[in-house]
Coordinates of C-alpha atoms and ligand atoms in Angstrom, one line a residue:
M1 CA 192.9 175.4 212.2
N2 CA 192.6 178.8 210.6
K3 CA 195.6 181.0 210.1
I4 CA 196.7 182.4 213.5
P5 CA 198.5 185.8 213.4
Y6 CA 200.5 187.2 216.3
G7 CA 197.9 190.0 216.7
R8 CA 194.5 190.8 215.2
Q9 CA 191.8 193.4 215.6
H10 CA 188.3 192.5 216.9
I11 CA 185.4 194.4 215.2
T12 CA 181.9 194.0 216.6
E13 CA 178.5 195.1 215.2
D14 CA 178.5 198.0 217.6
D15 CA 181.8 199.2 216.1
I16 CA 180.4 199.0 212.6
Q17 CA 177.2 200.8 213.7
A18 CA 179.3 203.6 215.2
V19 CA 181.1 204.2 211.9
V20 CA 177.9 204.0 209.9
D21 CA 176.2 206.5 212.2
T22 CA 179.2 208.9 211.6
L23 CA 178.9 208.5 207.8
R24 CA 175.3 209.6 208.1
S25 CA 176.2 212.6 210.3
D26 CA 177.2 216.1 209.4
Y27 CA 180.9 215.7 210.1
L28 CA 183.4 213.3 208.5
T29 CA 186.5 214.9 210.1
Q30 CA 187.2 217.1 213.1
G31 CA 183.6 216.9 214.3
P32 CA 182.1 216.0 217.6
R33 CA 183.4 212.4 217.7
I34 CA 187.0 213.7 218.0
A35 CA 186.4 215.5 221.3
E36 CA 184.3 212.6 222.6
F37 CA 187.0 210.1 221.9
E38 CA 189.7 212.4 223.3
Q39 CA 187.7 212.9 226.6
A40 CA 187.0 209.2 226.9
F41 CA 190.6 208.3 226.3
A42 CA 191.9 210.9 228.8
D43 CA 189.5 209.5 231.4
Y44 CA 190.7 205.9 230.6
V45 CA 194.4 206.7 231.2
G46 CA 193.8 209.3 233.9
A47 CA 195.4 212.2 232.1
K48 CA 194.1 215.8 232.0
Y49 CA 194.4 216.3 228.2
A50 CA 194.3 214.1 225.1
V51 CA 194.8 215.1 221.4
A52 CA 193.7 212.6 218.7
V53 CA 196.0 212.5 215.6
S54 CA 196.3 210.6 212.4
N55 CA 198.7 207.9 213.7
G56 CA 201.2 207.1 216.4
T57 CA 204.1 208.3 214.3
A58 CA 202.4 211.7 213.8
A59 CA 201.9 211.8 217.6
L60 CA 205.6 211.3 218.2
H61 CA 206.5 213.9 215.6
L62 CA 204.2 216.6 217.1
N63 CA 205.7 215.8 220.6
A64 CA 209.2 216.3 219.3
I65 CA 208.3 219.6 217.8
A66 CA 206.4 220.7 220.9
L67 CA 209.5 219.9 223.0
N68 CA 211.6 221.9 220.6
V69 CA 214.0 219.2 219.4
K70 CA 216.4 220.8 216.9
P71 CA 219.7 219.9 215.1
G72 CA 222.4 219.3 217.6
D73 CA 220.1 218.0 220.2
K74 CA 220.4 214.4 221.4
V75 CA 217.6 212.1 222.6
I76 CA 217.9 208.6 224.2
T77 CA 215.6 205.7 223.3
T78 CA 215.6 201.9 223.2
P79 CA 216.6 199.9 220.2
I80 CA 213.9 197.3 221.0
T81 CA 211.0 199.2 219.6
F82 CA 209.3 200.1 216.4
V83 CA 211.6 202.5 214.5
A84 CA 209.1 205.4 214.8
S85 CA 210.1 205.9 218.5
A86 CA 213.6 207.0 217.2
N87 CA 212.6 208.5 213.9
C88 CA 210.7 211.4 215.5
V89 CA 214.0 212.8 216.7
R90 CA 215.4 212.6 213.2
Y91 CA 212.4 214.4 211.7
C92 CA 213.5 217.4 213.8
G93 CA 217.2 217.0 212.9
G94 CA 218.2 215.7 216.3
E95 CA 220.5 212.8 217.0
V96 CA 219.3 209.4 218.4
I97 CA 221.3 207.8 221.2
F98 CA 220.3 204.2 221.7
G99 CA 220.6 202.9 225.3
D100 CA 220.7 199.1 226.0
I101 CA 217.8 197.1 227.4
H102 CA 217.6 195.2 230.7
P103 CA 217.9 191.5 229.9
E104 CA 214.9 190.5 232.0
T105 CA 212.4 193.3 231.5
Y106 CA 213.4 194.0 227.9
L107 CA 212.9 197.7 228.7
L108 CA 215.4 200.6 228.4
D109 CA 218.0 200.0 231.2
I110 CA 218.0 203.0 233.5
K111 CA 221.5 202.2 234.7
H112 CA 222.8 202.4 231.1
V113 CA 220.8 205.6 230.6
R114 CA 222.5 207.2 233.6
K115 CA 225.9 206.3 232.3
I116 CA 225.1 207.9 229.0
L117 CA 223.8 211.1 230.7
E118 CA 226.9 211.3 233.0
A119 CA 229.2 211.0 230.0
D120 CA 227.3 213.9 228.3
V121 CA 229.5 216.7 229.6
Q122 CA 228.3 219.2 227.0
R123 CA 224.7 218.6 228.1
E124 CA 223.5 217.9 224.5
I125 CA 221.0 215.3 225.6
K126 CA 217.6 216.9 225.9
G127 CA 215.2 214.1 226.4
I128 CA 214.4 210.4 226.9
I129 CA 211.8 208.3 225.1
P130 CA 211.2 205.1 227.1
V131 CA 209.0 202.6 225.4
N132 CA 206.5 200.3 227.3
F133 CA 207.7 197.4 225.1
A134 CA 205.3 194.5 224.8
G135 CA 202.9 196.2 227.2
R136 CA 205.2 196.2 230.3
V137 CA 205.1 199.7 231.7
V138 CA 208.4 201.5 232.4
D139 CA 208.8 202.7 236.0
M140 CA 208.4 206.4 235.1
Q141 CA 208.9 207.6 238.6
V142 CA 212.6 206.6 238.6
F143 CA 213.0 207.9 235.0
R144 CA 211.5 211.2 236.1
Q145 CA 214.1 211.6 238.9
L146 CA 216.9 210.8 236.5
A147 CA 215.5 213.1 233.8
D148 CA 215.2 216.0 236.4
E149 CA 218.8 215.5 237.5
F150 CA 219.9 216.1 233.9
G151 CA 217.3 218.6 232.8
C152 CA 215.7 216.2 230.3
W153 CA 212.1 215.9 229.2
I154 CA 210.3 212.5 228.8
I155 CA 208.0 211.2 226.1
E156 CA 206.4 207.9 227.1
D157 CA 205.9 205.7 224.0
A158 CA 202.8 203.9 225.3
C159 CA 201.7 202.3 222.0
H160 CA 201.8 198.8 223.6
S161 CA 200.3 199.6 227.0
P162 CA 196.8 201.3 227.0
G163 CA 195.3 200.2 230.4
G164 CA 198.7 199.1 231.8
F165 CA 200.3 200.5 234.9
F166 CA 203.5 200.2 237.0
L167 CA 203.7 200.3 240.8
D168 CA 205.4 203.4 242.3
S169 CA 207.6 203.4 245.4
N170 CA 204.4 203.4 247.6
Q171 CA 203.0 200.5 245.6
N172 CA 200.4 202.8 244.0
Q173 CA 199.3 202.0 240.5
V174 CA 200.4 204.6 238.0
M175 CA 198.6 204.3 234.7
S176 CA 200.5 204.3 231.4
G177 CA 199.9 207.7 229.8
S178 CA 198.5 209.3 232.9
G179 CA 201.1 212.2 232.6
Q180 CA 202.0 211.9 236.3
Y181 CA 205.7 211.6 235.5
A182 CA 206.2 211.8 231.7
D183 CA 205.7 215.2 230.0
L184 CA 203.9 213.6 227.1
A185 CA 202.7 210.1 226.2
I186 CA 201.7 208.6 222.8
F187 CA 199.4 205.8 221.7
S188 CA 198.6 204.2 218.3
F189 CA 195.4 202.7 217.0
H190 CA 196.9 200.6 214.3
P191 CA 194.9 197.3 213.9
V192 CA 197.5 195.2 215.8
K193 CA 197.3 197.5 218.9
H194 CA 194.8 197.2 221.7
I195 CA 192.4 199.7 220.2
A196 CA 192.0 199.6 216.4
A197 CA 190.8 202.6 214.4
G198 CA 192.4 201.6 211.1
E199 CA 195.0 204.2 211.6
G200 CA 195.1 206.7 214.5
G201 CA 197.1 208.0 217.4
M202 CA 196.6 209.9 220.7
I203 CA 198.8 212.2 222.7
T204 CA 198.1 212.5 226.5
T205 CA 199.6 215.1 228.9
N206 CA 198.9 217.0 232.1
N207 CA 200.8 220.0 230.7
E208 CA 198.4 222.7 229.4
E209 CA 201.0 224.6 227.5
L210 CA 202.2 221.6 225.6
Y211 CA 198.5 220.6 225.0
Q212 CA 197.6 224.0 223.4
K213 CA 200.8 223.9 221.3
I214 CA 200.0 220.4 220.0
L215 CA 196.4 221.3 219.2
N216 CA 197.7 224.1 217.0
L217 CA 200.4 222.0 215.4
R218 CA 197.9 219.3 214.5
T219 CA 196.2 221.8 212.1
H220 CA 199.0 223.6 210.3
G221 CA 200.0 225.8 213.3
I222 CA 196.7 227.7 212.9
Q223 CA 195.6 229.1 216.3
Q224 CA 192.7 227.1 217.5
D225 CA 191.9 229.6 220.3
P226 CA 190.5 232.7 218.6
S227 CA 191.6 234.9 221.5
N228 CA 195.2 234.2 220.5
R229 CA 194.8 236.1 217.1
I230 CA 197.1 239.1 216.8
Y231 CA 196.0 241.0 213.7
D232 CA 192.2 240.7 213.1
D233 CA 189.0 239.5 214.6
S234 CA 186.9 239.1 211.5
L235 CA 184.7 236.0 211.3
W236 CA 186.5 234.6 208.3
Y237 CA 189.9 235.2 209.7
Y238 CA 192.4 232.6 210.8
E239 CA 196.0 233.0 211.8
M240 CA 199.0 230.6 211.4
H241 CA 201.7 231.2 214.0
E242 CA 204.1 228.3 213.4
L243 CA 204.8 225.6 210.9
G244 CA 202.3 222.7 211.6
Y245 CA 200.9 219.8 209.7
N246 CA 197.6 218.2 208.8
Y247 CA 197.7 215.3 211.4
R248 CA 194.0 215.2 212.1
L249 CA 192.0 212.0 212.7
T250 CA 188.7 211.5 210.9
D251 CA 185.4 211.3 212.7
M252 CA 184.8 207.8 211.4
Q253 CA 188.1 206.7 213.0
A254 CA 187.3 208.5 216.2
A255 CA 183.9 206.8 216.3
L256 CA 185.5 203.4 215.8
G257 CA 188.2 204.2 218.4
K258 CA 185.7 205.2 221.0
S259 CA 183.5 202.2 220.4
Q260 CA 186.6 200.0 220.8
L261 CA 187.7 201.8 223.9
S262 CA 184.5 200.9 225.6
R263 CA 185.6 197.2 225.4
A264 CA 189.3 197.9 226.3
D265 CA 189.1 196.5 229.8
E266 CA 187.5 193.3 228.6
G267 CA 190.3 192.8 226.0
L268 CA 192.9 193.5 228.6
S269 CA 191.7 190.9 231.0
R270 CA 191.5 188.3 228.2
R271 CA 195.2 189.2 227.3
R272 CA 196.2 188.7 230.9
E273 CA 194.4 185.4 231.0
L274 CA 196.2 184.2 227.9
A275 CA 199.5 185.4 229.3
N276 CA 199.0 183.5 232.6
R277 CA 198.4 180.3 230.6
Y278 CA 201.4 180.8 228.4
F279 CA 203.6 181.5 231.5
D280 CA 202.5 178.3 233.2
F281 CA 202.9 176.2 230.2
F282 CA 206.4 177.5 229.3
K283 CA 207.9 178.1 232.7
N284 CA 209.7 174.8 233.1
K285 CA 210.5 174.1 229.4
P286 CA 214.2 173.6 228.9
Y287 CA 214.0 175.2 225.5
V288 CA 212.6 178.5 226.9
T289 CA 215.4 180.8 228.2
G290 CA 213.1 183.8 229.0
Q291 CA 209.5 185.0 228.6
S292 CA 207.3 188.0 229.2
G293 CA 206.0 186.4 232.4
V294 CA 203.2 187.3 234.7
I295 CA 203.8 190.9 235.7
E296 CA 201.2 193.1 237.5
G297 CA 200.1 196.0 235.3
H298 CA 201.5 194.4 232.1
A299 CA 199.2 195.1 229.1
Y300 CA 200.4 192.2 227.0
H301 CA 200.4 193.8 223.5
L302 CA 202.9 191.0 222.8
Y303 CA 203.8 187.7 224.5
V304 CA 207.5 187.1 224.0
L305 CA 209.5 183.9 224.4
E306 CA 213.2 183.7 224.3
V307 CA 214.0 180.3 222.8
K308 CA 216.7 178.1 221.4
Q309 CA 216.7 177.5 217.6
R310 CA 214.5 180.5 217.1
K311 CA 214.9 180.7 213.3
E312 CA 213.8 177.1 212.9
L313 CA 210.9 177.4 215.2
H314 CA 209.7 180.5 213.4
K315 CA 209.7 178.6 210.1
Y316 CA 208.1 175.5 211.6
L317 CA 205.2 177.6 213.0
R318 CA 204.9 179.5 209.7
D319 CA 204.4 176.2 207.8
L320 CA 201.5 175.5 210.2
E321 CA 200.1 178.9 209.5
I322 CA 200.9 180.2 212.9
F323 CA 202.4 183.6 212.1
A324 CA 204.7 184.3 215.1
Q325 CA 206.7 187.5 214.7
I326 CA 210.0 189.0 215.8
H327 CA 209.8 192.2 217.8
Y328 CA 212.0 193.9 217.1
I329 CA 215.0 194.0 214.8
P330 CA 217.2 196.4 216.9
A331 CA 216.7 199.9 215.5
H332 CA 220.4 200.8 215.8
L333 CA 221.2 198.0 213.3
M334 CA 218.9 199.4 210.6
P335 CA 220.9 200.5 207.6
Y336 CA 219.6 204.0 208.2
Y337 CA 221.0 204.2 211.7
R338 CA 224.2 202.4 210.8
Q339 CA 225.2 205.4 208.7
F340 CA 225.5 207.4 211.9
G341 CA 228.1 204.8 213.2
W342 CA 225.9 202.3 215.0
K343 CA 227.1 198.7 214.6
E344 CA 226.9 195.2 215.9
G345 CA 228.3 194.9 219.4
D346 CA 227.2 198.3 220.5
L347 CA 224.2 197.1 222.6
P348 CA 224.9 193.6 223.7
N349 CA 221.7 192.9 225.7
A350 CA 219.5 194.1 222.9
E351 CA 221.4 192.1 220.3
K352 CA 221.4 189.0 222.4
Y353 CA 217.6 189.4 223.0
Y354 CA 217.0 189.8 219.3
S355 CA 218.8 186.5 218.5
H356 CA 216.4 184.5 220.6
C357 CA 213.0 186.3 220.8
I358 CA 209.8 185.4 219.2
S359 CA 206.3 186.9 219.7
I360 CA 203.6 184.2 219.8
P361 CA 199.9 184.9 219.1
M362 CA 198.4 187.3 221.6
F363 CA 195.0 189.0 221.0
P364 CA 191.7 188.9 222.8
S365 CA 189.8 186.9 220.2
L366 CA 192.4 184.1 220.3
S367 CA 190.4 181.1 221.4
D368 CA 191.5 178.7 224.2
E369 CA 191.6 176.0 221.5
E370 CA 193.9 178.1 219.3
Q371 CA 196.1 178.9 222.2
R372 CA 196.4 175.2 223.1
F373 CA 197.3 174.5 219.5
V374 CA 200.0 177.1 219.5
M375 CA 201.5 175.7 222.8
D376 CA 201.3 172.1 221.7
K377 CA 203.0 172.8 218.3
I378 CA 205.8 174.7 219.9
D379 CA 206.3 171.8 222.3
D380 CA 206.2 169.3 219.3
F381 CA 208.9 171.2 217.6
Y382 CA 211.4 170.7 220.4
N383 CA 210.2 167.2 221.4
G384 CA 209.2 165.8 218.0
Ligands
PLP1 C1 202.9 201.1 216.4 C2 203.9 201.8 217.1 C3 204.3 203.1 216.8 C4 203.8 203.9 215.6 O1 202.4 204.0 215.5 P1 201.7 204.1 214.1 O2 200.3 204.4 214.5 O3 201.8 202.8 213.4 O4 202.3 205.3 213.4 C5 205.3 203.8 217.6 N1 205.9 203.1 218.6 C6 205.6 201.9 218.9 C7 206.2 201.2 220.1 C8 204.6 201.2 218.2 O5 204.3 199.9 218.5

């Protein structure tokens, strides 16, 4: 058996050709491939607008600026996420309030979020960043109701869930990143994610004002719409209105992203097939205390098991070159966040989850044979 990672990109000849064609074209950055990729992505998730940026972290940063996060503001997110979900608040000088997770969904627990909001008598909390952890899509309809009650905005961190959806109160499918309830959503095209572009990110929204603002912020705050210029209309003239960044994506990456996107549904159904098989295999095992499960709309970026003797299992699999991973070390226990007073015991569900969780291999090119090997080896560890 070859090495089996927990996630891996899948590059086809078509993907390679798309990049090569771009290298032979007139544009290497901010050319026609960017708009094509943005349009295709907006269509895929059912949002009005999409802005391609250099990575998912840059997408989060631009969102936090566009929503005007400033020192003194507080924002709620989950600790069971990649640290970038929280860090974007710190980039703008805001304070991160971590809410606990629900022990079965592993997602930000709305009941705990409500408690935090109710205790915030000064109304310093300005926004919520729910994360579609592992690919399970947060019920954004109920989060929107809660956010409106307290005057908060919502950024949906959808890095794990392109193509995923949740069912609303009428049992309608609401696509992750569709902008129906969240103000803004973000995606990443890091190689372990569903769509690989090397590096890359996307922001989706239905809010035109935020869209225009983010377009400008992506390129140094220089006005992209010439009709917004105040002082001059000369052909050489450009005008910077606010402090932005260079967070552009290259055309090579956009070409790769668009080519990958055309196979996204195929990859998603393979992920769901693998998840079904994992679920059936592990559902009655005494050593499994929880798992991602078979959930409608789940995009299965990860397949998580909660197990006994997690540390020993992780080592055992590693020795067999099965590189299972732990997602995530709770963000509030990072030394960086501990300096703000966060400590063990603050978020019991997240910490309990972390002590048992393991992400087993989940990616479309994982073969049936490799999956069987992974399942059998896990079983051997407990029965051997
Ligand atoms: C990958 C990821 C990010 C950051 O994306 P990058 O493209 O690596 O900057 C943010 N949030 C979550 C949940 C992620 O998985």
